[in-house]
PDB file of N, CA and C in Angstrom:
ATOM      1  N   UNK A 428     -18.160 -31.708  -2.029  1.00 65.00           N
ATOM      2  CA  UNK A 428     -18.047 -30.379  -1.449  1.00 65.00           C
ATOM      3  C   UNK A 428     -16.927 -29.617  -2.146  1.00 65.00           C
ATOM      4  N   UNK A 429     -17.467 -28.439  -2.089  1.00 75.00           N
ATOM      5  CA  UNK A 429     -16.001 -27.722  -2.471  1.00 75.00           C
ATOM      6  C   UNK A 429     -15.133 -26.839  -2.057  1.00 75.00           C
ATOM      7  N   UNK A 430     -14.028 -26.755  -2.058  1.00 74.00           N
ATOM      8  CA  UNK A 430     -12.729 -26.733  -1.298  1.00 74.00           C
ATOM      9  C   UNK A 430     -12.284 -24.833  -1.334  1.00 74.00           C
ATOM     10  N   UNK A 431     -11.992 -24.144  -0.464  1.00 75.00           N
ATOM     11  CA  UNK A 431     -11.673 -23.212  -0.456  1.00 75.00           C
ATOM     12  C   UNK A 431     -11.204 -22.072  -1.556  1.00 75.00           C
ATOM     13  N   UNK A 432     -11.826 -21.304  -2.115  1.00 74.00           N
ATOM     14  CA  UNK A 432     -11.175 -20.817  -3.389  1.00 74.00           C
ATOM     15  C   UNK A 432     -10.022 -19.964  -3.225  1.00 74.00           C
ATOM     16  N   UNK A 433      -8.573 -20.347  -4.413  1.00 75.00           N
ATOM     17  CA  UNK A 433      -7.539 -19.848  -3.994  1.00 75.00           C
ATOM     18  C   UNK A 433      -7.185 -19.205  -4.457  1.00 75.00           C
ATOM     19  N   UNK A 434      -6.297 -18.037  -4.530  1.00 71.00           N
ATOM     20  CA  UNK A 434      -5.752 -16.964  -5.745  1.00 71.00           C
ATOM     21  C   UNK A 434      -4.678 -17.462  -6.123  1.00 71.00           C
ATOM     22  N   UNK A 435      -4.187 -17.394  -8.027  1.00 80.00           N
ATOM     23  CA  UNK A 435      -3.170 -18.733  -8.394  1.00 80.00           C
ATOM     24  C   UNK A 435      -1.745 -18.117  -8.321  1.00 80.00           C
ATOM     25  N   UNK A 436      -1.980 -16.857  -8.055  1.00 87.00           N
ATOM     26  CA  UNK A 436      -0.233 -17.032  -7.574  1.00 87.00           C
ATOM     27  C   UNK A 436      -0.163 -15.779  -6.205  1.00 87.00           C
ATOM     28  N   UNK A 437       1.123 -15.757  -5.720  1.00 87.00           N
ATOM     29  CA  UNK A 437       1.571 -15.035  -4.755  1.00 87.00           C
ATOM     30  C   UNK A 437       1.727 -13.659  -5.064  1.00 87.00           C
ATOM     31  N   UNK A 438       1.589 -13.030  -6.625  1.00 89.00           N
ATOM     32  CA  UNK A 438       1.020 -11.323  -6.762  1.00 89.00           C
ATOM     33  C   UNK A 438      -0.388 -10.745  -6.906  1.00 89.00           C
ATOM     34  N   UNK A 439      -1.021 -12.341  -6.845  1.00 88.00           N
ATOM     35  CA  UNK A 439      -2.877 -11.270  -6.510  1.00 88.00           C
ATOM     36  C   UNK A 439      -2.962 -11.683  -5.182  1.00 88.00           C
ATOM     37  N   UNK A 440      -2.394 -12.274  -4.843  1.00 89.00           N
ATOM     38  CA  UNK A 440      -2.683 -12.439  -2.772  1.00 89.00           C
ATOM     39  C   UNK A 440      -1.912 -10.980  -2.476  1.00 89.00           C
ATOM     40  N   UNK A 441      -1.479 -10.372  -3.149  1.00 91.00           N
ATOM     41  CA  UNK A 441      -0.539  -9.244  -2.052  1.00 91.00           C
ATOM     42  C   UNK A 441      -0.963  -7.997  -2.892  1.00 91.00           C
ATOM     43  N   UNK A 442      -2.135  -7.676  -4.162  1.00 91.00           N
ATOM     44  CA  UNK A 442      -2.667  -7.157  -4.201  1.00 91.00           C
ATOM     45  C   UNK A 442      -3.969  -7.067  -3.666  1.00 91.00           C
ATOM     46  N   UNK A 443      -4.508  -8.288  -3.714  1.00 91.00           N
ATOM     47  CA  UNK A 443      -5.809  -8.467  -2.935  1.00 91.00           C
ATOM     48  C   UNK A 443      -5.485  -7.537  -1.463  1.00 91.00           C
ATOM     49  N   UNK A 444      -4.526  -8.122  -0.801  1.00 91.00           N
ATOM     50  CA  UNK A 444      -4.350  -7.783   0.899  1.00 91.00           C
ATOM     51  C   UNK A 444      -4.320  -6.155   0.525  1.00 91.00           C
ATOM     52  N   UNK A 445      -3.594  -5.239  -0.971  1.00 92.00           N
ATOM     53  CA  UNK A 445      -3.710  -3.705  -0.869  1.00 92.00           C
ATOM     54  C   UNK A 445      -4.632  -3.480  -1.201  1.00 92.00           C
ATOM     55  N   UNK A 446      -5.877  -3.940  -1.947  1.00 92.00           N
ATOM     56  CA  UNK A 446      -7.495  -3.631  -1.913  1.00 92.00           C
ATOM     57  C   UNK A 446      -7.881  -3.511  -0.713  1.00 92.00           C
ATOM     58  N   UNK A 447      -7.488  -4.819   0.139  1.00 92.00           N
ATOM     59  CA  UNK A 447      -8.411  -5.028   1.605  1.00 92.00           C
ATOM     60  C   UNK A 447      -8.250  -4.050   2.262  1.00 92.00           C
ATOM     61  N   UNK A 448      -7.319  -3.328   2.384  1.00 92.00           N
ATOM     62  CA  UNK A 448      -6.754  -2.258   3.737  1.00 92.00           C
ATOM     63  C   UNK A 448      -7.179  -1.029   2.939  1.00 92.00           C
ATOM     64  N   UNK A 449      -7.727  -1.205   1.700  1.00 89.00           N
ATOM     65  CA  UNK A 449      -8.549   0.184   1.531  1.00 89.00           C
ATOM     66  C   UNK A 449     -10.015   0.329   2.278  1.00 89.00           C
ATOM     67  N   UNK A 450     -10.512  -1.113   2.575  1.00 90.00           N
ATOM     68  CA  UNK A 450     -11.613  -0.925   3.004  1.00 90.00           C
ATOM     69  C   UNK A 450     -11.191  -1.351   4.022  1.00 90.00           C
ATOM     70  N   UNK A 451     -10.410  -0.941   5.215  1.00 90.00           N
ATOM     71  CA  UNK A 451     -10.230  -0.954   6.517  1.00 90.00           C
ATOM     72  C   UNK A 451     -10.853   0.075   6.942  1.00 90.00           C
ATOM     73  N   UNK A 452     -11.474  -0.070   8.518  1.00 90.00           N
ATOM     74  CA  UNK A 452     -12.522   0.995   8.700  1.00 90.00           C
ATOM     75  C   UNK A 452     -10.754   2.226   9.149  1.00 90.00           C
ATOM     76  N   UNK A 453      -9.960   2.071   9.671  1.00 90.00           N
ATOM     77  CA  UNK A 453      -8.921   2.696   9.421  1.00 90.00           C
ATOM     78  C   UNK A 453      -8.345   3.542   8.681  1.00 90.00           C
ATOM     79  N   UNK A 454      -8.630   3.346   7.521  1.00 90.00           N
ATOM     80  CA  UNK A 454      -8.441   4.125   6.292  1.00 90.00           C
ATOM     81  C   UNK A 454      -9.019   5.590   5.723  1.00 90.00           C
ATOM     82  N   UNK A 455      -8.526   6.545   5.729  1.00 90.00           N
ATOM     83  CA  UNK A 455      -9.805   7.408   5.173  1.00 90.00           C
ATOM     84  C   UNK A 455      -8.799   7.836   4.143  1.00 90.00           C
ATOM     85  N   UNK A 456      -9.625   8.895   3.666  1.00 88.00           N
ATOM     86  CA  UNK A 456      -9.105  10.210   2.736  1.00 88.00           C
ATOM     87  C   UNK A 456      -7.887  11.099   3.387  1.00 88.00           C
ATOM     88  N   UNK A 457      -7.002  10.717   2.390  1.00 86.00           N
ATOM     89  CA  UNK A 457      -5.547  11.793   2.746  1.00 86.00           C
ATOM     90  C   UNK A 457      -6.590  13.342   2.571  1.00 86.00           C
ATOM     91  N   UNK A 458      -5.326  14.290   3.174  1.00 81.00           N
ATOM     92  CA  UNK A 458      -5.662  15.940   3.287  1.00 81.00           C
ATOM     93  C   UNK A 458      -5.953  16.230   1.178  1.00 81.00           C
ATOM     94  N   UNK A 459      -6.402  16.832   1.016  1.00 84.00           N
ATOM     95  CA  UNK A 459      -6.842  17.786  -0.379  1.00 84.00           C
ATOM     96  C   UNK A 459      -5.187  18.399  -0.429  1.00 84.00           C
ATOM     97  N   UNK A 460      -4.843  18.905  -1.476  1.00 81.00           N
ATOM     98  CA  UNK A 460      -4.863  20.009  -2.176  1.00 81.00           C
ATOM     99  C   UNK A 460      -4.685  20.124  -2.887  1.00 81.00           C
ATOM    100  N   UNK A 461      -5.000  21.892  -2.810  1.00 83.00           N
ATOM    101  CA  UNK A 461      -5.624  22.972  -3.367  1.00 83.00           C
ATOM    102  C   UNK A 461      -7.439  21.865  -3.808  1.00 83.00           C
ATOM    103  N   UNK A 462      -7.384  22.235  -5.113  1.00 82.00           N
ATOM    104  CA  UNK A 462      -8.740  21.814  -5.680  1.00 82.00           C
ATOM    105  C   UNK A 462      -8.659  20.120  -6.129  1.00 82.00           C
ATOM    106  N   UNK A 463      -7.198  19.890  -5.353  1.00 81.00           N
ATOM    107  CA  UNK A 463      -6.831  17.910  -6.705  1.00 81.00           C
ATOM    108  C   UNK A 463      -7.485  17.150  -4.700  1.00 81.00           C
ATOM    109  N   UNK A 464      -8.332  15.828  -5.284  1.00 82.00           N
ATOM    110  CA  UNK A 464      -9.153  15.076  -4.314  1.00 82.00           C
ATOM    111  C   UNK A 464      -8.124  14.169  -4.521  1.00 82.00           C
ATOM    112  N   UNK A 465      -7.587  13.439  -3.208  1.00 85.00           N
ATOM    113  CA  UNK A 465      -6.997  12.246  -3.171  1.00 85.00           C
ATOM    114  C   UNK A 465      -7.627  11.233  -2.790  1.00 85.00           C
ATOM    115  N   UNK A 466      -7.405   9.868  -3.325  1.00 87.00           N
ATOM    116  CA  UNK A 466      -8.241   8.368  -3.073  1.00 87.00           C
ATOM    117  C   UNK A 466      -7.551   7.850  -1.747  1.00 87.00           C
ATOM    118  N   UNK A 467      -8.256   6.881  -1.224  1.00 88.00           N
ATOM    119  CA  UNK A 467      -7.479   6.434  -0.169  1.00 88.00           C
ATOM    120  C   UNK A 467      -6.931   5.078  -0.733  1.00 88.00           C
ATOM    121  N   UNK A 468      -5.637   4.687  -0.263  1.00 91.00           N
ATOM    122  CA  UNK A 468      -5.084   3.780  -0.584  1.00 91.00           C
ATOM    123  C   UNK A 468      -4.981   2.401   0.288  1.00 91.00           C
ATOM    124  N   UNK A 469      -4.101   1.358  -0.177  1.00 92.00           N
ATOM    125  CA  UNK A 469      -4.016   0.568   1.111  1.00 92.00           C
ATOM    126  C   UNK A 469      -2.595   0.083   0.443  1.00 92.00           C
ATOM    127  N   UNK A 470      -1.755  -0.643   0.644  1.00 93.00           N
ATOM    128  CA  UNK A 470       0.202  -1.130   0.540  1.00 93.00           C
ATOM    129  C   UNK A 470       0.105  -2.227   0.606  1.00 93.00           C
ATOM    130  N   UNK A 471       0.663  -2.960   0.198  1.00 94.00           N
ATOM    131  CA  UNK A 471       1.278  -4.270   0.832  1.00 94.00           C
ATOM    132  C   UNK A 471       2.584  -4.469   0.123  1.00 94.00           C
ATOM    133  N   UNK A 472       4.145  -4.428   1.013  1.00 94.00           N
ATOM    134  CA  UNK A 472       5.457  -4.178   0.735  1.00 94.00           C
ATOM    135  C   UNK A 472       5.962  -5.798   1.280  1.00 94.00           C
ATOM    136  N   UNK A 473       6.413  -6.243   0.434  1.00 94.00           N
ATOM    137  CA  UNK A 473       6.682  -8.020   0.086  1.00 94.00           C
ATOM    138  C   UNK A 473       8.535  -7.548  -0.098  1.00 94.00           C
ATOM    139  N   UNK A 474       9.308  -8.822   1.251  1.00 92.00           N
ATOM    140  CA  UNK A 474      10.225  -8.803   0.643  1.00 92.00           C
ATOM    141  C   UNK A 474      10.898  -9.575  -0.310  1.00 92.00           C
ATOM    142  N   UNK A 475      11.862  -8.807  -1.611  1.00 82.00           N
ATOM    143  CA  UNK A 475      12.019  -9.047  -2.513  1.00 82.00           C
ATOM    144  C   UNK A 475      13.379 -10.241  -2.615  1.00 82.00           C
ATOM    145  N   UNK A 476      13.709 -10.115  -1.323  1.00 83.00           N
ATOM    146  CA  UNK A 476      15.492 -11.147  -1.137  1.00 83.00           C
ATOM    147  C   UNK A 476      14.655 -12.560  -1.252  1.00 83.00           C
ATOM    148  N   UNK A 477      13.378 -13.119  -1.444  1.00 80.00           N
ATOM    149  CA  UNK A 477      13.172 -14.523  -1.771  1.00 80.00           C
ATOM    150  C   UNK A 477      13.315 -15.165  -0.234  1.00 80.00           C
ATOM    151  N   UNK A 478      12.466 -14.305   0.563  1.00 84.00           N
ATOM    152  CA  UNK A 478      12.314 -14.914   2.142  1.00 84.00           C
ATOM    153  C   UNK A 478      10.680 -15.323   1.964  1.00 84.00           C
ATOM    154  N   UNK A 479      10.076 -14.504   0.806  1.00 84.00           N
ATOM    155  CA  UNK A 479       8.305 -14.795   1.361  1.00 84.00           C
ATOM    156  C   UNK A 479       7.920 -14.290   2.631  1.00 84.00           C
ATOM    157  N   UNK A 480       8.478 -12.668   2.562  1.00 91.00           N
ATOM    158  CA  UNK A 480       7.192 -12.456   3.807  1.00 91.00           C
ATOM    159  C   UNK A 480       7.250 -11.768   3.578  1.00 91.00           C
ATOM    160  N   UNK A 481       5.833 -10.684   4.261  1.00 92.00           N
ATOM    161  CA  UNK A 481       5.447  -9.395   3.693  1.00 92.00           C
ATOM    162  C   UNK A 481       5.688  -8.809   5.141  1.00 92.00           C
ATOM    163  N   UNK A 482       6.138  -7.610   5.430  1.00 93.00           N
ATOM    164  CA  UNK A 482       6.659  -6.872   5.642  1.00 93.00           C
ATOM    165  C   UNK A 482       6.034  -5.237   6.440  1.00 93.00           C
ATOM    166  N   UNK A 483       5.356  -5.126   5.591  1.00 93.00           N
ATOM    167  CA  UNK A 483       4.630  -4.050   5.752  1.00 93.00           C
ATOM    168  C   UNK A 483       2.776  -4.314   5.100  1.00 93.00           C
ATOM    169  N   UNK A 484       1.860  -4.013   5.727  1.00 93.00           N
ATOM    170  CA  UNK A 484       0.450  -3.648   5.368  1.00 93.00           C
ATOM    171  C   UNK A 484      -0.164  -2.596   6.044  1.00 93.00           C
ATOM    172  N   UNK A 485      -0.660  -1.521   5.374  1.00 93.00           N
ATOM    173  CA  UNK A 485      -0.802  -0.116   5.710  1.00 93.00           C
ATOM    174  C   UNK A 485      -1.647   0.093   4.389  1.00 93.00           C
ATOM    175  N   UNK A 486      -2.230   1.374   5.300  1.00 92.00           N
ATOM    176  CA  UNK A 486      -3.359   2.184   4.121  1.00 92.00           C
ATOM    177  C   UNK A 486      -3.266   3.776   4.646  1.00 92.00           C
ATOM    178  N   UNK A 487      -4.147   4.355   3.986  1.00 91.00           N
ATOM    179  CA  UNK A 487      -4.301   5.888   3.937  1.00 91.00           C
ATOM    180  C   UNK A 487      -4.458   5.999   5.791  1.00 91.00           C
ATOM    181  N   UNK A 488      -3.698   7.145   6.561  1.00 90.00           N
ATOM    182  CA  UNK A 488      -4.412   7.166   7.702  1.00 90.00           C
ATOM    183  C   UNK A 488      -4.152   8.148   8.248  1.00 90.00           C
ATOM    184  N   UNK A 489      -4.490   9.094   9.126  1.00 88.00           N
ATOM    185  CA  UNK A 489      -3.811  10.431  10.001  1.00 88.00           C
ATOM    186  C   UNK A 489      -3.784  11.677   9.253  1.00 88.00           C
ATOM    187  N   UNK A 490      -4.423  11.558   7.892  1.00 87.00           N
ATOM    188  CA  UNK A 490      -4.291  12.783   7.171  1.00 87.00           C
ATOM    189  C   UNK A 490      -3.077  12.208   5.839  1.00 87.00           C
ATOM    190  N   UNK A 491      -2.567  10.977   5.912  1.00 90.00           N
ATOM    191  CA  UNK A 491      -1.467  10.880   5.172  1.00 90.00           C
ATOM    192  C   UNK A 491      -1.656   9.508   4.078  1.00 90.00           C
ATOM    193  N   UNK A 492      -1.191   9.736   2.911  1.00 90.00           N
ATOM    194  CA  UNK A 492      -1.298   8.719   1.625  1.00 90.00           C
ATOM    195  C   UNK A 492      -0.479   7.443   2.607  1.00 90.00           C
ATOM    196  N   UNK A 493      -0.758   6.096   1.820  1.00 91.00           N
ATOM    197  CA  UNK A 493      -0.063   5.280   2.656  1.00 91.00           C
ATOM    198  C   UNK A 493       1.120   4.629   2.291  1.00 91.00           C
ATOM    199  N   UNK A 494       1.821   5.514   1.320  1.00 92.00           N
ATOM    200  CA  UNK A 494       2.889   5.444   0.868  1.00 92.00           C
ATOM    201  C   UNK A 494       4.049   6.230   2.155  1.00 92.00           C
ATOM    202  N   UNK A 495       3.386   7.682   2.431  1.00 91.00           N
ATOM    203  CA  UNK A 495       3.710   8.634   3.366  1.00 91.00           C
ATOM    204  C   UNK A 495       3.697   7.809   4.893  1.00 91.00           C
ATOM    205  N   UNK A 496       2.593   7.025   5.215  1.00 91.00           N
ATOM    206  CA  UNK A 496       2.500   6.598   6.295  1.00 91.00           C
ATOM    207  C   UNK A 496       3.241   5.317   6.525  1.00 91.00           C
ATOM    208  N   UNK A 497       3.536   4.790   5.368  1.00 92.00           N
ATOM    209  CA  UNK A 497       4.608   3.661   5.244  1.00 92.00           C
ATOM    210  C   UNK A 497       6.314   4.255   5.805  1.00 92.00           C
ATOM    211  N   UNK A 498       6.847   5.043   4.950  1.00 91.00           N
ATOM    212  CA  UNK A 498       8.070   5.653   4.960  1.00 91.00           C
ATOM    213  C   UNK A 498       8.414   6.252   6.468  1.00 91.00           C
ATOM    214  N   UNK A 499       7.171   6.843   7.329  1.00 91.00           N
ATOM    215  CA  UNK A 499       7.426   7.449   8.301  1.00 91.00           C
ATOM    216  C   UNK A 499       7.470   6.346   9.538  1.00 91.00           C
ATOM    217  N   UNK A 500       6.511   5.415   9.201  1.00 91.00           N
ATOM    218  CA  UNK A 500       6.549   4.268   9.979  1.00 91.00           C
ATOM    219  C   UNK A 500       7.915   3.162  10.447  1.00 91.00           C
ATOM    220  N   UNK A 501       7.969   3.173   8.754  1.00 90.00           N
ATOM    221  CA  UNK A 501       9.503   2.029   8.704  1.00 90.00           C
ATOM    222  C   UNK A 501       9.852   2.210   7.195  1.00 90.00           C
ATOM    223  N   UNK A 502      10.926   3.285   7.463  1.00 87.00           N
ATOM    224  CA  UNK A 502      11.439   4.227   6.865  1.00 87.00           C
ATOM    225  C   UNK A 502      12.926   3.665   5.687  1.00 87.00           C
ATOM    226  N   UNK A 503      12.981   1.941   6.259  1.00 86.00           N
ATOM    227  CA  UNK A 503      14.096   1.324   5.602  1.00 86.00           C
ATOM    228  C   UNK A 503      13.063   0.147   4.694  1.00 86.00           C
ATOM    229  N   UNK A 504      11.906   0.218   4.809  1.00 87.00           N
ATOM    230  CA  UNK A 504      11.003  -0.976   4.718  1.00 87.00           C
ATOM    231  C   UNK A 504      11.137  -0.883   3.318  1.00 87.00           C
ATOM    232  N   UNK A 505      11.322   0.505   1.993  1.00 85.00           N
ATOM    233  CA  UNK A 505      11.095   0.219   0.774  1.00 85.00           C
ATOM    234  C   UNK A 505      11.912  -0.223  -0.078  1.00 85.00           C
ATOM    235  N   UNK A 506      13.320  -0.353   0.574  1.00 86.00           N
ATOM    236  CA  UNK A 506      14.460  -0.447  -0.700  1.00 86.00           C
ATOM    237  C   UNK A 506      14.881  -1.985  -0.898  1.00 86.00           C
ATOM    238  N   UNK A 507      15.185  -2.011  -2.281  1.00 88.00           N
ATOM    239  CA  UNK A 507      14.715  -3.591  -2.408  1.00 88.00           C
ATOM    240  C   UNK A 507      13.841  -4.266  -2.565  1.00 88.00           C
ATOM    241  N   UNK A 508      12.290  -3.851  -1.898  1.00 90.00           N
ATOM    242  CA  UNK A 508      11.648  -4.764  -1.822  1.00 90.00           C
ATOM    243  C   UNK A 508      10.393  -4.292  -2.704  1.00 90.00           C
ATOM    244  N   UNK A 509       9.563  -5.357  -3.025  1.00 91.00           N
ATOM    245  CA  UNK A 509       8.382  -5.234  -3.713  1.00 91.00           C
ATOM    246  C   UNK A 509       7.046  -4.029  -3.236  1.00 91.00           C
ATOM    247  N   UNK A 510       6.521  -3.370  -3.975  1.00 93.00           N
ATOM    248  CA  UNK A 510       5.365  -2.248  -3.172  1.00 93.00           C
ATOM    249  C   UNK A 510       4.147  -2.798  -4.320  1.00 93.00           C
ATOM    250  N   UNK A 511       3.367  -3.195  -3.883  1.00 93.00           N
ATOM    251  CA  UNK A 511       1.693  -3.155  -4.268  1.00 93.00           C
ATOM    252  C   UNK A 511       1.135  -2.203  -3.282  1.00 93.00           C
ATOM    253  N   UNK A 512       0.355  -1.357  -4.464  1.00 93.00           N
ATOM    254  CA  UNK A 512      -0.384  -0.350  -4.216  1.00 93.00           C
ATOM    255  C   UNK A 512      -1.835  -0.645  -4.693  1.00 93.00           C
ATOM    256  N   UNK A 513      -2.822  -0.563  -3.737  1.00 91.00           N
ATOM    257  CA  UNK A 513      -4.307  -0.717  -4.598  1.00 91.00           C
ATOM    258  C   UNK A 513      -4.944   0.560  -5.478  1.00 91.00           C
ATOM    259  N   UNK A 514      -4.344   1.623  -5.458  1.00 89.00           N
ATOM    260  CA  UNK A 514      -4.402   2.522  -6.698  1.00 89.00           C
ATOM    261  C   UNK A 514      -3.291   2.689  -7.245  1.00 89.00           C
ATOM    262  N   UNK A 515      -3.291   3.643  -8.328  1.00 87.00           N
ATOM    263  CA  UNK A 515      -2.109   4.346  -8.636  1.00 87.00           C
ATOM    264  C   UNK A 515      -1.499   5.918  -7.866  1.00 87.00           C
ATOM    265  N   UNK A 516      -0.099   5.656  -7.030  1.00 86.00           N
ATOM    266  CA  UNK A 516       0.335   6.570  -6.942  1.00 86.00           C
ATOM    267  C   UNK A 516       0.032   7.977  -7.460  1.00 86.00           C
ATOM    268  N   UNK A 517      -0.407   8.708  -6.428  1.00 85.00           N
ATOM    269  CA  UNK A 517      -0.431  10.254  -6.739  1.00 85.00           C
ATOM    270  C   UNK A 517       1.346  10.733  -7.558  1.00 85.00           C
ATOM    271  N   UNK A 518       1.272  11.931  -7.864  1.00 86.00           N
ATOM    272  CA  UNK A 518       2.850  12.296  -7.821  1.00 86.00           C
ATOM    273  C   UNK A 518       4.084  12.670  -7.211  1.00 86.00           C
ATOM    274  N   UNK A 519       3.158  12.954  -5.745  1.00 84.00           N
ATOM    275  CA  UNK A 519       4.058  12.891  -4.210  1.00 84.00           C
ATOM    276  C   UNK A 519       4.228  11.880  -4.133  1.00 84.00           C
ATOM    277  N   UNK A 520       3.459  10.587  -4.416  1.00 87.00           N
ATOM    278  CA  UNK A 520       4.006   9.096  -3.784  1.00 87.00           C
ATOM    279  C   UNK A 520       4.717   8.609  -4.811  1.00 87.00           C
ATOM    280  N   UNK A 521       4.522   8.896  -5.587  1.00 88.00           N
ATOM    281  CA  UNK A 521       5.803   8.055  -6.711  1.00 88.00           C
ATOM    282  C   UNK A 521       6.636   9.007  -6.753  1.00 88.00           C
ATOM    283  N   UNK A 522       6.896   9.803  -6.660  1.00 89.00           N
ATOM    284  CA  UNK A 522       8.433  10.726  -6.238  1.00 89.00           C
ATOM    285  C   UNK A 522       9.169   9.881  -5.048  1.00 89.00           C
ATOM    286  N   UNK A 523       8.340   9.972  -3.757  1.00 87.00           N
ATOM    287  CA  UNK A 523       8.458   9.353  -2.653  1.00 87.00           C
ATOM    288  C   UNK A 523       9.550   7.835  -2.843  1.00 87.00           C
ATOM    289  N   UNK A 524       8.474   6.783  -3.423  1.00 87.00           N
ATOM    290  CA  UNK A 524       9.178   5.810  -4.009  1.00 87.00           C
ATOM    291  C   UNK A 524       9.712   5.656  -4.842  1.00 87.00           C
ATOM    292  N   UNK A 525       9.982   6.418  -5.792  1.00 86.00           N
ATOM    293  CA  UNK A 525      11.803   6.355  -6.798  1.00 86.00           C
ATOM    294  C   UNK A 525      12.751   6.836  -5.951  1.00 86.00           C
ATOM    295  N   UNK A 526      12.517   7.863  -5.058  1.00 83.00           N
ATOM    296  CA  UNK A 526      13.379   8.738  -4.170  1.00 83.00           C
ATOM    297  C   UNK A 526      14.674   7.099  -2.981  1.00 83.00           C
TER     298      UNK A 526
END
């Protein structure tokens, strides 16, 4: 028989988990604007002090990227620590997170 298939290290398990929460029925499309379409996203924020635990999992929700919905949520959750994103940052969200 064969045995559970595993992902071989601990940065595609915590990208996998920011794919998954894109397809959370939770998730939709952030607000437009003007004419630029935004994707919906999903997070997974890993802390980086070498505890092994993740921290935060969130996606697009309420009208807001889930970078936005991260920060407003738990607003100390990014510094220091690791951010997987299942797309690439718009230019509000990577402002956001260098900020």
């Amino acid at each position: 028989s064969v045995g559970p298939v595993r992902l071989p290290n601990k940065d595609d398990l915590l990208m996998y988990l920011a794919l998954q929460m894109e397809e959370s029925p939770l998730c939709v499309q952030p607000k437009e604007k003007g004419k630029i379409k935004f994707s919906k996203t999903g997070i997974t924020i890993f802390a980086g002090d070498g505890t092994n635990q993740i921290l935060v999992i969130d996606c697009s929700r309420n009208g807001l990227h889930a970078v936005q919905q991260v920060l407003l949520s738990f607003p100390k959750c990014l510094q220091g620590n690791v951010v997987y994103l299942s797309r690439h940052p718009c230019v509000h969200c990577a402002k956001l997170l260098l900020q």
